């Protein structure tokens, strides 16, 4: 008489407890953040130095552009030192061949300090470009508000629950806001720049085209990194680092050096810029 039946096996648990998964930056990512912090500080010092050689009346681009790199330096200091980082939580379903599906929690770092940076710096970059083109105040306002909407809805998308309208809905809204910006620059910006004169028209086409190419890569990186997680956190940091250096210090140096040698780029805000509002027309 057999003491135990050969078919009796331990029961298969219906829920296999699985450990949470963390997607964090490593030393590589952290070091990259510190490097960009230093680049932004150096750019801020150089741009400040450049403005000393020009009269206050011609310093508008210098002031705007230096503020951009100062804000970026602050944001990179925050991220490099471990501030401005949250976690996006996703429940991942794991399917297995012979046992029931299981689930585990995934926590991926979201560097929300970037969005604080972008909320302040991308409107300033657009102010540089629209002033260069000579766009009217109404169109400048539309461009800047569309830009703030783009960045904030992009932030909501980053923390949005996966597979719900929270994620793709906010992302789609951000993309529409971005298209408004593109339209403003390509249509109103170019028309205004051409009216200002040949040299400014050509320069605006070049630096505006450069800007649109760089800016368009941001939502693509976002989709690959934050959207589908096909890029790890280090790779995401490096991709944004390269883009940020092109979009801020390189863009800024190009604008300021060209401005100094091309008087047609001057912005005339009446007496407001150099003397304040005097009430004397
Ligand atoms: C997000 C995600 C949602 C969709 C879109 C985006 C666009 C971001 C852009 C950022 C530009 C940043 C710059 C930083 C300066 O250094 C928010 C990534 C459209 C265009 C120029």
Short mmCIF file of C-alpha atoms in Angstrom, two decimals, residues 114-245:
data_model
loop_
_atom_site.label_atom_id
_atom_site.label_comp_id
_atom_site.label_asym_id
_atom_site.label_seq_id
_atom_site.Cartn_x
_atom_site.Cartn_y
_atom_site.Cartn_z
CA UNK A 114 13.08 69.76 -15.53
CA UNK A 115 9.49 70.89 -15.96
CA UNK A 116 9.98 73.77 -13.50
CA UNK A 117 13.04 74.77 -15.55
CA UNK A 118 11.18 74.47 -18.87
CA UNK A 119 8.16 76.43 -17.56
CA UNK A 120 10.46 79.40 -17.00
CA UNK A 121 13.14 78.99 -19.68
CA UNK A 122 11.18 77.95 -22.77
CA UNK A 123 9.02 81.13 -22.63
CA UNK A 124 12.25 83.15 -22.34
CA UNK A 125 13.73 81.33 -25.35
CA UNK A 126 10.55 82.09 -27.30
CA UNK A 127 10.76 85.72 -26.15
CA UNK A 128 14.29 85.89 -27.62
CA UNK A 129 13.04 84.48 -30.93
CA UNK A 130 9.84 86.52 -31.20
CA UNK A 131 11.63 89.77 -30.30
CA UNK A 132 14.24 88.94 -32.93
CA UNK A 133 11.54 88.43 -35.55
CA UNK A 134 9.60 91.49 -34.38
CA UNK A 135 6.34 89.62 -33.76
CA UNK A 136 3.50 91.69 -32.27
CA UNK A 137 2.62 91.52 -28.57
CA UNK A 138 -0.57 89.53 -29.09
CA UNK A 139 1.22 86.75 -30.93
CA UNK A 140 4.05 86.75 -28.38
CA UNK A 141 1.48 86.22 -25.62
CA UNK A 142 -0.22 83.34 -27.48
CA UNK A 143 3.15 81.68 -28.15
CA UNK A 144 4.24 81.93 -24.50
CA UNK A 145 0.94 80.74 -23.02
CA UNK A 146 0.84 77.79 -25.46
CA UNK A 147 4.36 76.96 -24.34
CA UNK A 148 3.48 77.01 -20.62
CA UNK A 149 0.46 74.78 -21.37
CA UNK A 150 2.77 72.40 -23.28
CA UNK A 151 5.21 72.02 -20.39
CA UNK A 152 2.62 71.69 -17.60
CA UNK A 153 0.50 69.16 -19.49
CA UNK A 154 3.72 67.27 -20.29
CA UNK A 155 4.36 67.12 -16.52
CA UNK A 156 0.84 65.77 -15.91
CA UNK A 157 1.46 63.13 -18.60
CA UNK A 158 4.70 62.08 -16.90
CA UNK A 159 2.80 61.27 -13.68
CA UNK A 160 -0.38 60.08 -15.45
CA UNK A 161 -1.71 56.58 -14.83
CA UNK A 162 -0.73 54.28 -17.68
CA UNK A 163 -3.35 53.04 -20.13
CA UNK A 164 -5.79 55.82 -19.19
CA UNK A 165 -6.55 59.20 -20.78
CA UNK A 166 -4.37 60.71 -18.04
CA UNK A 167 -1.27 59.60 -19.89
CA UNK A 168 -1.99 59.85 -23.62
CA UNK A 169 -4.60 62.59 -23.22
CA UNK A 170 -2.20 65.01 -21.55
CA UNK A 171 0.53 64.02 -23.99
CA UNK A 172 -1.78 64.74 -26.96
CA UNK A 173 -2.78 68.11 -25.48
CA UNK A 174 0.91 68.99 -24.98
CA UNK A 175 1.62 68.11 -28.61
CA UNK A 176 -1.23 70.32 -29.83
CA UNK A 177 0.16 73.20 -27.74
CA UNK A 178 3.55 72.55 -29.32
CA UNK A 179 1.99 72.77 -32.80
CA UNK A 180 0.60 76.20 -31.84
CA UNK A 181 4.16 77.32 -31.05
CA UNK A 182 5.48 75.90 -34.34
CA UNK A 183 2.72 77.70 -36.22
CA UNK A 184 3.46 80.99 -34.48
CA UNK A 185 7.18 80.80 -35.31
CA UNK A 186 6.87 79.47 -38.85
CA UNK A 187 3.98 81.69 -39.91
CA UNK A 188 3.97 84.90 -37.85
CA UNK A 189 7.64 84.80 -36.85
CA UNK A 190 8.97 84.32 -40.34
CA UNK A 191 6.65 86.94 -41.84
CA UNK A 192 7.68 89.51 -39.24
CA UNK A 193 11.40 88.71 -39.63
CA UNK A 194 11.23 89.05 -43.41
CA UNK A 195 9.54 92.45 -42.99
CA UNK A 196 12.41 93.55 -40.71
CA UNK A 197 14.93 93.07 -43.53
CA UNK A 198 16.96 90.54 -45.45
CA UNK A 199 19.68 89.90 -42.87
CA UNK A 200 17.26 89.43 -39.97
CA UNK A 201 15.00 87.28 -42.16
CA UNK A 202 17.86 84.92 -42.96
CA UNK A 203 19.19 84.83 -39.41
CA UNK A 204 15.71 84.15 -37.98
CA UNK A 205 15.20 81.33 -40.51
CA UNK A 206 18.51 79.76 -39.43
CA UNK A 207 18.23 80.07 -35.63
CA UNK A 208 14.47 79.43 -35.70
CA UNK A 209 14.99 76.32 -37.83
CA UNK A 210 17.71 75.11 -35.45
CA UNK A 211 15.32 75.69 -32.53
CA UNK A 212 12.45 73.77 -34.12
CA UNK A 213 14.67 70.78 -34.88
CA UNK A 214 16.07 70.62 -31.32
CA UNK A 215 12.68 71.22 -29.68
CA UNK A 216 10.99 68.52 -31.75
CA UNK A 217 13.42 65.91 -30.35
CA UNK A 218 12.19 66.55 -26.76
CA UNK A 219 8.72 64.96 -27.19
CA UNK A 220 10.36 62.07 -29.08
CA UNK A 221 12.79 61.39 -26.21
CA UNK A 222 9.90 61.78 -23.77
CA UNK A 223 7.92 59.14 -25.66
CA UNK A 224 10.80 56.65 -25.69
CA UNK A 225 11.93 57.32 -22.11
CA UNK A 226 8.92 58.34 -19.99
CA UNK A 227 6.22 57.03 -22.29
CA UNK A 228 7.29 53.52 -23.27
CA UNK A 229 10.36 53.16 -20.99
CA UNK A 230 12.52 51.84 -23.85
CA UNK A 231 15.30 54.08 -22.54
CA UNK A 232 16.71 53.78 -19.03
CA UNK A 233 16.98 56.75 -16.67
CA UNK A 234 20.70 57.31 -17.38
CA UNK A 235 20.12 57.37 -21.13
CA UNK A 236 17.22 59.77 -20.64
CA UNK A 237 19.43 62.11 -18.57
CA UNK A 238 22.15 62.04 -21.25
CA UNK A 239 19.70 62.67 -24.10
CA UNK A 240 18.17 65.69 -22.35
CA UNK A 241 21.66 66.90 -21.36
CA UNK A 242 22.75 67.08 -25.01
CA UNK A 243 19.49 68.77 -26.06
CA UNK A 244 19.61 71.28 -23.17
CA UNK A 245 23.17 72.32 -24.03
#
